[in-house]
Structure formats: structure tokens, C-alpha cells
PDB file of C-alpha atoms in Angstrom:
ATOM      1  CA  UNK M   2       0.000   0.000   0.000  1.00  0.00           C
ATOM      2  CA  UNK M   3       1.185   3.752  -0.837  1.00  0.00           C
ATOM      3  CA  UNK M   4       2.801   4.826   1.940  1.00  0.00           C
ATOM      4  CA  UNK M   5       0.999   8.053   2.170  1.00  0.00           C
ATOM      5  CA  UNK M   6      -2.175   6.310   1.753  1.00  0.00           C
ATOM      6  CA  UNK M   7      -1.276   4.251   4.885  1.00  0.00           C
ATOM      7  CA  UNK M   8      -0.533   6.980   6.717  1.00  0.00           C
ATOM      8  CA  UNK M   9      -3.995   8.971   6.163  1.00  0.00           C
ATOM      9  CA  UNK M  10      -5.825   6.297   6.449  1.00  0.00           C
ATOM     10  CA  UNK M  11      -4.119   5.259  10.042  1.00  0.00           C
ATOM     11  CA  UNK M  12      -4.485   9.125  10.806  1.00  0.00           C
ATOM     12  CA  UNK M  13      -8.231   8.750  10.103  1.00  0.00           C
ATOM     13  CA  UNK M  14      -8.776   5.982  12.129  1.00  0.00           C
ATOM     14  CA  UNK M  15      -7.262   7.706  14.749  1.00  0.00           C
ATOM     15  CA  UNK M  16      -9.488  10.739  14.495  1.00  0.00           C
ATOM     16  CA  UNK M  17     -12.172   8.810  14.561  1.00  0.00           C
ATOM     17  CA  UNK M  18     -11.256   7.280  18.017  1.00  0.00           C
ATOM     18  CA  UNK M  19     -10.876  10.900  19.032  1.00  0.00           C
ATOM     19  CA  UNK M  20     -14.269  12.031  17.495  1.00  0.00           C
ATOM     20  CA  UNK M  21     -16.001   8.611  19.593  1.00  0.00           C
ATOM     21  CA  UNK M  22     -14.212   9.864  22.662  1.00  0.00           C
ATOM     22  CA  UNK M  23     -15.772  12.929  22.644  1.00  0.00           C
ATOM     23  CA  UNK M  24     -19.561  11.678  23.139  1.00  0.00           C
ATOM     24  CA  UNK M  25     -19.600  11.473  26.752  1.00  0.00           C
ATOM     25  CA  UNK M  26     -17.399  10.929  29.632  1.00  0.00           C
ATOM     26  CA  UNK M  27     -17.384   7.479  29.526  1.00  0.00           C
ATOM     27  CA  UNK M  28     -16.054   7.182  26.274  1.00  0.00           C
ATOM     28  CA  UNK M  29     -13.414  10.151  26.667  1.00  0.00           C
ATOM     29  CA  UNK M  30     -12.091   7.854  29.605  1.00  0.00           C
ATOM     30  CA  UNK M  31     -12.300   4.658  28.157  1.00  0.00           C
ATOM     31  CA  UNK M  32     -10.483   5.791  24.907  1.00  0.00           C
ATOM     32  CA  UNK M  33      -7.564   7.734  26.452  1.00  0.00           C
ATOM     33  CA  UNK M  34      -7.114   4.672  28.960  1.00  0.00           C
ATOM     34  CA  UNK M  35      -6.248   2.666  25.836  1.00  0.00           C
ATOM     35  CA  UNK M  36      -4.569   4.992  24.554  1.00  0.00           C
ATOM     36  CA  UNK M  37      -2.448   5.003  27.615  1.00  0.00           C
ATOM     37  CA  UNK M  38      -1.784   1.037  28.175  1.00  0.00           C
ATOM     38  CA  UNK M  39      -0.585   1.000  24.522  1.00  0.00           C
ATOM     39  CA  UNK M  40       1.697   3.400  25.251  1.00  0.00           C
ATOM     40  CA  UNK M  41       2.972   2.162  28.214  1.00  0.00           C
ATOM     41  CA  UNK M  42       3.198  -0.992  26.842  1.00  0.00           C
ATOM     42  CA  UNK M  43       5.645   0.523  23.869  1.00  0.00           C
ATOM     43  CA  UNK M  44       7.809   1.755  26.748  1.00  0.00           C
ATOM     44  CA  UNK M  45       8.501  -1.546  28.283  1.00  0.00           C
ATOM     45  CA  UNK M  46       9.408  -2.617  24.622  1.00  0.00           C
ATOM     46  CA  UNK M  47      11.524   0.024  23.681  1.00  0.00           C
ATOM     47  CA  UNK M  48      13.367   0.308  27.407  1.00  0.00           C
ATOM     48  CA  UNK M  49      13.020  -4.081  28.250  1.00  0.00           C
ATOM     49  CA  UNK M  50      13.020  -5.047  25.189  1.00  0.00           C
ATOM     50  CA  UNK M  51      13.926  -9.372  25.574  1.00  0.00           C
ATOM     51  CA  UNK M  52      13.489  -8.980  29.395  1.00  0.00           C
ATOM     52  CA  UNK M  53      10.240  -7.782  29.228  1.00  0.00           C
ATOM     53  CA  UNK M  54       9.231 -11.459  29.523  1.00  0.00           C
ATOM     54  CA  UNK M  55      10.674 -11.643  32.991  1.00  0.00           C
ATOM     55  CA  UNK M  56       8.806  -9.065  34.303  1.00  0.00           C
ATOM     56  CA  UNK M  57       5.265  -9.534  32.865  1.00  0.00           C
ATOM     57  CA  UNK M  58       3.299  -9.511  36.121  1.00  0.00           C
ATOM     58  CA  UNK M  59       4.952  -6.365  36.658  1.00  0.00           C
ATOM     59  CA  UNK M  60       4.583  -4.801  33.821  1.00  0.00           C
ATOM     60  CA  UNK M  61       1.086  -5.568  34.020  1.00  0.00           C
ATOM     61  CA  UNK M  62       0.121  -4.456  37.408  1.00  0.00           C
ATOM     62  CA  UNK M  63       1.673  -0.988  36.221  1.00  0.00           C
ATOM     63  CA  UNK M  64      -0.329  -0.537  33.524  1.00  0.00           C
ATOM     64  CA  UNK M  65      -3.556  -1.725  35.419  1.00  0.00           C
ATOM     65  CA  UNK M  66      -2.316   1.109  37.946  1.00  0.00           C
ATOM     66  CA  UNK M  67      -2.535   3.685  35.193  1.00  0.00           C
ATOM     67  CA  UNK M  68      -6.291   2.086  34.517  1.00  0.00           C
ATOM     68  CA  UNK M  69      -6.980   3.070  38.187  1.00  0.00           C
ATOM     69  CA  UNK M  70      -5.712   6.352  38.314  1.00  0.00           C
ATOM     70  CA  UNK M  71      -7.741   7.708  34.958  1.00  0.00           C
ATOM     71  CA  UNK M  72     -10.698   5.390  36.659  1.00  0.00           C
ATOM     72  CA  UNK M  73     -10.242   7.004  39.788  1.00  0.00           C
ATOM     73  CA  UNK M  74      -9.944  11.046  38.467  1.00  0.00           C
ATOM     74  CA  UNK M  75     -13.175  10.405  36.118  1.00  0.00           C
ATOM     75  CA  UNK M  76     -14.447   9.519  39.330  1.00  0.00           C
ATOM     76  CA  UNK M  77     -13.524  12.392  41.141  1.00  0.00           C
ATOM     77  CA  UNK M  78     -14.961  14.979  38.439  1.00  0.00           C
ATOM     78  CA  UNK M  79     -17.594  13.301  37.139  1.00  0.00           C
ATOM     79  CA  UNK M  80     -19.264  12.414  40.465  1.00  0.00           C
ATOM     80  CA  UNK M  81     -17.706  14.857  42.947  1.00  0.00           C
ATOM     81  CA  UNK M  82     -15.919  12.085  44.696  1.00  0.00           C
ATOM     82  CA  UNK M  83     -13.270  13.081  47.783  1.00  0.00           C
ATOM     83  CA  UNK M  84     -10.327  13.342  46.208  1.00  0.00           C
ATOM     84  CA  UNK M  85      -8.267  11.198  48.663  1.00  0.00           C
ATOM     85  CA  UNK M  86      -9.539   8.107  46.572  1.00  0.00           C
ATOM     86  CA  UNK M  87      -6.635   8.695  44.435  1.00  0.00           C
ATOM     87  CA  UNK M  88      -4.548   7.668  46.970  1.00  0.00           C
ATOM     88  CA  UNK M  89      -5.515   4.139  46.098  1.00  0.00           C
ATOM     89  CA  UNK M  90      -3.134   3.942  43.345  1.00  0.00           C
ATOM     90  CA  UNK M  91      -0.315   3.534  45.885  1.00  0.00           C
ATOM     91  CA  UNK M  92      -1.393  -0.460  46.611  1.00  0.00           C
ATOM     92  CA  UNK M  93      -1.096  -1.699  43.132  1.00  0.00           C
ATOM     93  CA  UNK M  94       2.340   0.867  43.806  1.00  0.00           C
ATOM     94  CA  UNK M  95       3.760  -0.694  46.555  1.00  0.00           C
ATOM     95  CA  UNK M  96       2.415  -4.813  45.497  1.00  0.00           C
ATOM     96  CA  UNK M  97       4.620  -4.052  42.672  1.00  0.00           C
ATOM     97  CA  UNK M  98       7.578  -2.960  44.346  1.00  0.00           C
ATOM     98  CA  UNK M  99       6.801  -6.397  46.472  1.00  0.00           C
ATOM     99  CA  UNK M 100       6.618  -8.411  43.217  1.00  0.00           C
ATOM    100  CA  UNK M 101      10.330  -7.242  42.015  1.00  0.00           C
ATOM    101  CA  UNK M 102      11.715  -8.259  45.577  1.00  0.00           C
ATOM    102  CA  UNK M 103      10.785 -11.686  45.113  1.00  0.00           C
ATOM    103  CA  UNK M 104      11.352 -11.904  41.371  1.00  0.00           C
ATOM    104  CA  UNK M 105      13.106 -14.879  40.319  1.00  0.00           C
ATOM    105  CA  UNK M 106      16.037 -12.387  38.699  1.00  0.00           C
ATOM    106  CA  UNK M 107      16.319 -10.803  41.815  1.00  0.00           C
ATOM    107  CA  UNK M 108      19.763  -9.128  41.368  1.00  0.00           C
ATOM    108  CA  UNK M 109      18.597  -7.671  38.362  1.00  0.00           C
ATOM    109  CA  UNK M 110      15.028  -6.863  39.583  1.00  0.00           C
ATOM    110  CA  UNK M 111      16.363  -3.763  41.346  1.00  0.00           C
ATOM    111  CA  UNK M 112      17.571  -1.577  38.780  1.00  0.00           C
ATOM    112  CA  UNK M 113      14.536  -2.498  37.037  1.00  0.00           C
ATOM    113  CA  UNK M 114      12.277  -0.184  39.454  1.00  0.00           C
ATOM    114  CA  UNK M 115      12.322   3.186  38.032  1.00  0.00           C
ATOM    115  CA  UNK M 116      12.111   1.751  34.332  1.00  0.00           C
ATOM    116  CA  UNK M 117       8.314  -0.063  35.748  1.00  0.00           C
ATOM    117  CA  UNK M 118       7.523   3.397  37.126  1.00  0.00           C
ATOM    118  CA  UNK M 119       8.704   6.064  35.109  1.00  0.00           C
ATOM    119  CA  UNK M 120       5.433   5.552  32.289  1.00  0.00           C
ATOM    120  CA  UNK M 121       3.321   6.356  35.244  1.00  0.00           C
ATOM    121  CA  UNK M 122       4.234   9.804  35.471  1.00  0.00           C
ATOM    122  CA  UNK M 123       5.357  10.411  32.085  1.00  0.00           C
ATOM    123  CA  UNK M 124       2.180   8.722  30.758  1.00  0.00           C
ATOM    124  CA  UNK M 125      -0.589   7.622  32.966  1.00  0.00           C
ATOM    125  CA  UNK M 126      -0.215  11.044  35.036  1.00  0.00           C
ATOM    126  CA  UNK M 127      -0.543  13.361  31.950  1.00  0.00           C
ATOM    127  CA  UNK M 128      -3.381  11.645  30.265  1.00  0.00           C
ATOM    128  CA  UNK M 129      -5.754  11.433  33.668  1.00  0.00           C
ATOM    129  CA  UNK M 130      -4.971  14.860  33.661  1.00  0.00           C
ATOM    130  CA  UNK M 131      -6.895  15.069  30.514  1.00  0.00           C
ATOM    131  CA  UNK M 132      -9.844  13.900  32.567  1.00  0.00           C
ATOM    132  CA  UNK M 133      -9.665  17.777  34.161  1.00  0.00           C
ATOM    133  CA  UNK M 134      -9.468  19.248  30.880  1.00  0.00           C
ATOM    134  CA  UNK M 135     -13.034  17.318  30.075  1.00  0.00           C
ATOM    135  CA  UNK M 136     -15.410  18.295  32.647  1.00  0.00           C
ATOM    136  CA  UNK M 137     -16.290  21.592  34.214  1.00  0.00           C
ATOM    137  CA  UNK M 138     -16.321  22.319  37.454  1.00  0.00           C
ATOM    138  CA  UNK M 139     -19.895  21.268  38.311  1.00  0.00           C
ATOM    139  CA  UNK M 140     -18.722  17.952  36.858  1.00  0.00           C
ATOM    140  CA  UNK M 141     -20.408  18.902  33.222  1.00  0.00           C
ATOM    141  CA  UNK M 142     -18.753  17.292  30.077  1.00  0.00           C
ATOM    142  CA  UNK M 143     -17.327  20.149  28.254  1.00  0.00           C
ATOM    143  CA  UNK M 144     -14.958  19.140  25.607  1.00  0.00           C
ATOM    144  CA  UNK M 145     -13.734  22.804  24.037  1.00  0.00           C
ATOM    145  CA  UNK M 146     -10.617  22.879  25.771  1.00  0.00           C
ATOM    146  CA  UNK M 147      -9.490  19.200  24.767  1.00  0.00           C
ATOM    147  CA  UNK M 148     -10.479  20.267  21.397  1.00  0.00           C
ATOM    148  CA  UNK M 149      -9.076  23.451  21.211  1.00  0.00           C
ATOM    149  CA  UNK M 150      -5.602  22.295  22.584  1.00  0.00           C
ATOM    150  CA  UNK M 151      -5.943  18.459  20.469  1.00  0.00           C
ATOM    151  CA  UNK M 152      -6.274  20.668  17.177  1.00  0.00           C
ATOM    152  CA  UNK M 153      -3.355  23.507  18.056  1.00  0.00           C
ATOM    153  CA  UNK M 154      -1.122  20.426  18.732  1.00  0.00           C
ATOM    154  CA  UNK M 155      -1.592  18.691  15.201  1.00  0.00           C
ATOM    155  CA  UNK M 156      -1.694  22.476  13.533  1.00  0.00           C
ATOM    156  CA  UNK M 157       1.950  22.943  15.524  1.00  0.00           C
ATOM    157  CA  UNK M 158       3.247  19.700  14.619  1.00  0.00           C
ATOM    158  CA  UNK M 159       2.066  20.315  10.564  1.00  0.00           C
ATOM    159  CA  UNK M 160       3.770  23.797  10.561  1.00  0.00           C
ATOM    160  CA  UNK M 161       6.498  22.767  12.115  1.00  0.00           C
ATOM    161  CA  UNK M 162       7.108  19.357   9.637  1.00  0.00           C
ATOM    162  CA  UNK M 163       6.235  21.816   6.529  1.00  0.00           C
ATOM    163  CA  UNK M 164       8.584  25.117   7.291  1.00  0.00           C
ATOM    164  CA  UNK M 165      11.098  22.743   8.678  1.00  0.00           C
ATOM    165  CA  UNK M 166      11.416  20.919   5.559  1.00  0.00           C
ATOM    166  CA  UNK M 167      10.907  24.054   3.295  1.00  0.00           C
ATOM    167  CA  UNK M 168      13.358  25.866   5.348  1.00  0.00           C
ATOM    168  CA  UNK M 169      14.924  24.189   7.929  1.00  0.00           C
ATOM    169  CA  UNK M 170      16.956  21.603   6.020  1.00  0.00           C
ATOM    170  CA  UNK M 171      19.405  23.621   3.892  1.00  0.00           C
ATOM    171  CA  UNK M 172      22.633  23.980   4.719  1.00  0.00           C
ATOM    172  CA  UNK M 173      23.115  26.719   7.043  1.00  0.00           C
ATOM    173  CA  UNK M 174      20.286  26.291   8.526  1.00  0.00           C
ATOM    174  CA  UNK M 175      20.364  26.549  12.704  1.00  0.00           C
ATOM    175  CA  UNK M 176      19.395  22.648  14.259  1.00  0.00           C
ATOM    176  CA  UNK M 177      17.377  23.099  17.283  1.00  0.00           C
ATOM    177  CA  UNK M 178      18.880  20.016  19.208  1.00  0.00           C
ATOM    178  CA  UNK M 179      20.837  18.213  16.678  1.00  0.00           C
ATOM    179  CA  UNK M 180      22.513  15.585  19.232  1.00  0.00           C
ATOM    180  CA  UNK M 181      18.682  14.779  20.278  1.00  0.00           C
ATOM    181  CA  UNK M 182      17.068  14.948  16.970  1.00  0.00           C
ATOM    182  CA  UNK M 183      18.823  16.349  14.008  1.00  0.00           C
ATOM    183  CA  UNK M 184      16.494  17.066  11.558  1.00  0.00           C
ATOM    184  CA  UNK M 185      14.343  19.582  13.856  1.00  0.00           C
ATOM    185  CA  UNK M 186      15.030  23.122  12.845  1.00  0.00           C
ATOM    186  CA  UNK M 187      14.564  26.718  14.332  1.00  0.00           C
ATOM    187  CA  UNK M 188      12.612  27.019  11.352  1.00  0.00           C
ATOM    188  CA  UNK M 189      10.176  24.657  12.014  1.00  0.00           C
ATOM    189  CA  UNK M 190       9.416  26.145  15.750  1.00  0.00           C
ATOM    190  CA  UNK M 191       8.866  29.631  13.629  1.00  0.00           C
ATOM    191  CA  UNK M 192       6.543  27.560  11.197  1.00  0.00           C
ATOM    192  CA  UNK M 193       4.515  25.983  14.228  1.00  0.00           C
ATOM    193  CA  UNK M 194       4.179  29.216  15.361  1.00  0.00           C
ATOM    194  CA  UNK M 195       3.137  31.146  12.833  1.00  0.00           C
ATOM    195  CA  UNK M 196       0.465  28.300  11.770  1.00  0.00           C
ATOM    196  CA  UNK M 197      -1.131  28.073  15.473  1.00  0.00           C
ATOM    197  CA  UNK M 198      -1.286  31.377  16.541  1.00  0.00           C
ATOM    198  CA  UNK M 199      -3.371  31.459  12.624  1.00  0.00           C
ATOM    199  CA  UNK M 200      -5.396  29.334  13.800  1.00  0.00           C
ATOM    200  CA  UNK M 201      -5.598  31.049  17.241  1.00  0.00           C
ATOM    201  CA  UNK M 202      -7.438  33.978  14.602  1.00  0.00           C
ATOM    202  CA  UNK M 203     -10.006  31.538  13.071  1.00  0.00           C
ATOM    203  CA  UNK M 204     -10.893  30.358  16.306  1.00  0.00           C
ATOM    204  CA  UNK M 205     -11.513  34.233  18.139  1.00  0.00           C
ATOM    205  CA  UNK M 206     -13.565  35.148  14.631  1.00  0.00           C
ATOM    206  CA  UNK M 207     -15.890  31.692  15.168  1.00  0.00           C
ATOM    207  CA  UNK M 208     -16.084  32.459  18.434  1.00  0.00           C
ATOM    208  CA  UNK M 209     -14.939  29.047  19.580  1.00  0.00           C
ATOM    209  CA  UNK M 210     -13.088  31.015  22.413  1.00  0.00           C
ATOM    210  CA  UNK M 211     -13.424  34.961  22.857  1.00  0.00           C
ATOM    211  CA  UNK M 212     -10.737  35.285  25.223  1.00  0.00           C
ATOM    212  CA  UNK M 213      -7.668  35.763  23.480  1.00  0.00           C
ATOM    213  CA  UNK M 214      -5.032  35.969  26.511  1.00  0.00           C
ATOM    214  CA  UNK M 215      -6.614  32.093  27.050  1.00  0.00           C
ATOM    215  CA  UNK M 216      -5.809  31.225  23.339  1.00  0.00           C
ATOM    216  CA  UNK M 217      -2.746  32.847  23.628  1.00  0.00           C
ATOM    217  CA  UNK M 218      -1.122  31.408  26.722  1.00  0.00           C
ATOM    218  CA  UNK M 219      -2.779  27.777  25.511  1.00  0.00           C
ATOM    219  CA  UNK M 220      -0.680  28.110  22.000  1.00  0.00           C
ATOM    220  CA  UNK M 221       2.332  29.059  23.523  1.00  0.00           C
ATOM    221  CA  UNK M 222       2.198  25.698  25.458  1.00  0.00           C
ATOM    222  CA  UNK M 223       1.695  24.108  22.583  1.00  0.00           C
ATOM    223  CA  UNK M 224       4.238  25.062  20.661  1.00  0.00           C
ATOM    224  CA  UNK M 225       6.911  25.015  23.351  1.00  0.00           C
ATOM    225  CA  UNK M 226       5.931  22.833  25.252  1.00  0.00           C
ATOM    226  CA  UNK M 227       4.782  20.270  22.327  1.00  0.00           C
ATOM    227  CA  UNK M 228       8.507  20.514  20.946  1.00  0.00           C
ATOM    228  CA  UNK M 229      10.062  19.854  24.176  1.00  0.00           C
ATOM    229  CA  UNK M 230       7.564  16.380  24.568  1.00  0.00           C
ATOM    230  CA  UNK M 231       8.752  15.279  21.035  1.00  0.00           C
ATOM    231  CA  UNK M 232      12.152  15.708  22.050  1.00  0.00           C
ATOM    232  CA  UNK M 233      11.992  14.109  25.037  1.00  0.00           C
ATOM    233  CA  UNK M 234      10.681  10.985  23.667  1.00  0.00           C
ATOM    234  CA  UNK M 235      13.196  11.264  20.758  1.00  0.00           C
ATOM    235  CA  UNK M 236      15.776  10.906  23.750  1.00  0.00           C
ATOM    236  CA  UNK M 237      14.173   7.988  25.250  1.00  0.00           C
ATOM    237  CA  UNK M 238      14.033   6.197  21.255  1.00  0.00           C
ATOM    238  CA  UNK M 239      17.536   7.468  21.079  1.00  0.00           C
ATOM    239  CA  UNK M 240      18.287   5.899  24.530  1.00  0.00           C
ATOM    240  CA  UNK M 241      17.079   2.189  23.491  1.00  0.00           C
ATOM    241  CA  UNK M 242      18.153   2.378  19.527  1.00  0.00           C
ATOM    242  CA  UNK M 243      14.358   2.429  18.226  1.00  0.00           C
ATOM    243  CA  UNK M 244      13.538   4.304  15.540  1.00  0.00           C
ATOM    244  CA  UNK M 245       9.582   4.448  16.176  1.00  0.00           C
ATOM    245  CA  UNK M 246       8.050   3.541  19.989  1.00  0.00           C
ATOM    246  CA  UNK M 247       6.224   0.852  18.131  1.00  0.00           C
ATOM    247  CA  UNK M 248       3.748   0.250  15.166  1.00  0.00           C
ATOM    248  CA  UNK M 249       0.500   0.006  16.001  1.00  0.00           C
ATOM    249  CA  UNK M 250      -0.311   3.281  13.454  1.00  0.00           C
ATOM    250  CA  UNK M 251       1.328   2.020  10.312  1.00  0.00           C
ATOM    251  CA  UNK M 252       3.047   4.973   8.592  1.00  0.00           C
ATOM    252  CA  UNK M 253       3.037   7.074  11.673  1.00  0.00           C
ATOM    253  CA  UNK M 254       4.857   4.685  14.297  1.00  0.00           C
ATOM    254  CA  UNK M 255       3.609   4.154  17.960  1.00  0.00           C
ATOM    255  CA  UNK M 256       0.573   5.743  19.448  1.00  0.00           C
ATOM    256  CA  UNK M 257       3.697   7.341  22.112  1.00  0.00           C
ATOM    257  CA  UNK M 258       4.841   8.914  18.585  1.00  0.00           C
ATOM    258  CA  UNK M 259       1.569  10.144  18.120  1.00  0.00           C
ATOM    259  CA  UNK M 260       0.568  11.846  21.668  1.00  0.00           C
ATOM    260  CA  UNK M 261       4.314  12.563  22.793  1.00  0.00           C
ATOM    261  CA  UNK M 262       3.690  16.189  22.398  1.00  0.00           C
ATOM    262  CA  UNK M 263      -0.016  16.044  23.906  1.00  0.00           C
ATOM    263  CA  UNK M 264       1.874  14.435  27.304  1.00  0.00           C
ATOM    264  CA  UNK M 265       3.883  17.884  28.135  1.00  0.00           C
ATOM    265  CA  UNK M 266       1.197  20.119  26.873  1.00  0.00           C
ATOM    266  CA  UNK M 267      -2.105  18.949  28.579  1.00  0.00           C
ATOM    267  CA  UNK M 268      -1.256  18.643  32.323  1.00  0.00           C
ATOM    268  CA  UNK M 269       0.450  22.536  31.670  1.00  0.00           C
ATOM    269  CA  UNK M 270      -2.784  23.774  30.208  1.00  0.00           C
ATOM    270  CA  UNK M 271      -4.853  22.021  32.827  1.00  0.00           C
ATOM    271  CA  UNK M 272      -2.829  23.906  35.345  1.00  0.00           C
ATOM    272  CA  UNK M 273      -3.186  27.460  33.452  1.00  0.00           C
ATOM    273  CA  UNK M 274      -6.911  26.954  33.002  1.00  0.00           C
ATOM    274  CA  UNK M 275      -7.062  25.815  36.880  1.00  0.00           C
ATOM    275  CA  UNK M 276      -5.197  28.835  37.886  1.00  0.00           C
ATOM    276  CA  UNK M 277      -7.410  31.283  35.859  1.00  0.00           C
ATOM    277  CA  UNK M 278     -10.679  29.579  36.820  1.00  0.00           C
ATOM    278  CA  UNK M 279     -11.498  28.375  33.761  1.00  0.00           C
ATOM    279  CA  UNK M 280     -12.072  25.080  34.578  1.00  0.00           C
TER     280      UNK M 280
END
């Protein structure tokens, strides 16, 4: 198959998932929990790789942890549950750390700790923090702000890929973090830029959001803070020799390809919109 065929057609599937998500709460929480074990899972196969097989149960009981925690915030905004609940998260925490003391590789088992935990706060963590960014705070579904900030992320990452490659490849042209990832370009930050806050004009003349210190601030996070994600997980790829985090979106790579951006920007735009009483 075409290789750009491939790749719109993955891309529409996953829009699609993204359109279903956005029915009702339910859905939004059942999709991005998928989305999150399948990322988690392409951690462990990136950073385990063989050795994954010796720590399955573990492995496991991290991603089921990641379950509980979006389970447990949907709870806590959709039905105005106490908060505290989400201490519950530390038991499957702490049976794991009891599961690599008596793991049959037990000298290795060790250093093996923070690689189990790390995708819970570089994944699970950022995308139940998307729960906040759903409902209001009466506990009403109100997607705008997912949308909004879903939208300004793929418009970043287009202008960035098409100034970039228009501009940001010839010779003298200044790398933004070569040793990290050396085809990203100053140029291409400038193109994201230009092509959100563009979008950041259609969206004040709809009327989709009047306020345009909100759209401001939430491009800006975008942008900066979307580049900084993809580099980050260019490091970790980098890190283990892998090219893509896996290939469950044929043409694009791993779904952690996909939303490695949308991991640094939504918890940050949760916070602003929290701070400024938005949400």
C-alpha cells in the first residue's frame, strides 16, 4: 500500500477514536485509557526489550495502575468524589515494588524499578490529567478545551514538519537540538508558530473562544511545550536504539509517537486553566 495512503488512512482511524471519545465521559475515559496502556506498553518494549518477559506480572500491574488512576480522576470529576480516593493507586504501587523483591532475577530486579515506574508519570499522570481538561467544574462534560488544545497540537506539529522541511533543512540552517534529533530546525518552531497562533485567529472570529489571553497562553504551550515532549521521547528512542516507539499506526509509528507532544502540553494547560478559573 502507498505509503501516504497508509498513513492517512491510520491518521483517520485515529481521528475517529478521538471524534467517539468525545460523546460522553465514559467514552473520553475509556479511549484515552487505551490509549495510555498502549503506550505504556511501547515503553517496556523500547526500554526491556527481551526482558520484558521476565517481568510480565509487573509490567502488568503498572499498567492496570494507570487504569486506576484515569478510573479514579473520572471519578472524582464526574461524580464529585473526595479526592483522597486517588490515593488508592499507591497499593497496586507498593504490590509491585513487592513483586520485584521476590522476582526470580532478583539481582537484576532492582535496577529495574524506576524503568516499571517512570510511564506512570510520564504517561498515565498526563493523560488522567486530561480527565480535568473534560469536565467543568460542576462535573459537566465540556470538551472545548481538549479540542481546542488536540487541534493547536496537530496544527503545531504540521507547521512545524512543513517550514522545517521548506526551510529548515538547507545547509546553514540553525538545528534546534541536533545531538537529540537532528532534523528539527529553528525554522520549524517559527513555522509551528506562525500556523497556530493562525489558527488562534479563526478560532476568536468563530467564536470558539473569545478570550484571546486564554488562546494565547494555551498556544504558547503548545508550541513550546509540544517541541520539548517530542524531544523528550526522541531521547528515550535514542536511549534504546528504536527508531519508532512501536507500530500500532502504520506509517506514523507508535501511538507514544503520536501523543508525545499532547503528554507535556495537557497537564500545563490544565494547570493554566485551573489557575485562571477556567475550569
Amino acid at each position: 500500500m502507498n505509503k501516504i495512503v497508509k498513513r492517512t488512512l491510520t491518521g483517520l482511524v485515529y481521528l475517529l477514536l478521538l471524534a467517539v471519545s468525545l460523546l460522553n465521559g465514559v467514552c473520553f475515559a475509556v479511549i484515552m485509557g487505551c490509549f495510555m496502556v498502549v503506550m505504556i506498553d511501547e515503553f517496556y518494549r523500547m526500554a526491556l526489550g527481551e526482558e520484558k518477559k521476565h517481568y510480565v506480572k509487573e509490567c502488568l500491574l503498572s499498567e492496570f495502575t494507570g487504569i486506576l488512576l484515569v478510573l479514579l480522576m473520572f471519578l472524582v470529576k464526574r461524580y464529585d468524589s473526595d479526592i483522597s480516593i486517588l490515593l488508592l493507586v499507591l497499593i497496586p504501587l507498593i504490590i509491585n515494588q513487592i513483586l520485584l523483591l521476590f522476582n526470580p532475577r532478583e539481582r537484576e530486579a532492582g535496577s529495574k524499578s524506576g524503568i516499571l515506574t517512570f510511564p506512570l508519570t510520564y504517561i498515565a499522570l498526563p493523560i488522567a490529567s486530561s480527565i480535568l481538561l473534560v469536565f467543568d467544574r460542576l462535573g459537566n462534560f465540556n470538551v472545548l478545551y481538549f479540542v481546542i488544545t488536540m487541534i493547536l497540537i496537530c496544527i503545531s506539529d504540521v507547521g512545524a514538519y512543513l517550514v522545517g522541511m521548506a526551510f529548515g533543512q538547507r545547509e546553514k540552517s540553525k538545528k534546534l537540538y541536533p545531538a537529540v534529533s537532528p532534523k528539527k530546525s529553528w525554522a520549524g518552531v517559527f513555522g509551528a508558530l506562525f500556523f497556530v497562533f493562525l489558527t488562534d485567529v479563526v478560532f476568536y472570529v468563530t467564536h470558539l473562544e473569545d478570550n484571546i489571553l486564554t488562546l494565547t497562553v494555551i498556544s504558547l504551550i503548545v508550541v513550546i511545550l509540544g517541541i520539548l515532549g517530542d524531544l523528550f521521547e526522541s531521547l528515550i528512542k535514542r536511549q534504546y536504539g528504536k527508531k519508532d516507539s512501536g507500530s500500532i499506526l502504520p506509517g506514523h509509528g507508535g501511538m507514544l509517537d503520536r501523543l508525545d507532544g499532547a503528554l507535556f502540553v495537557i497537564p500545563a494547560v490544565v494547570v493554566y486553566l485551573k489557575i485562571m478559573l477556567i475550569i
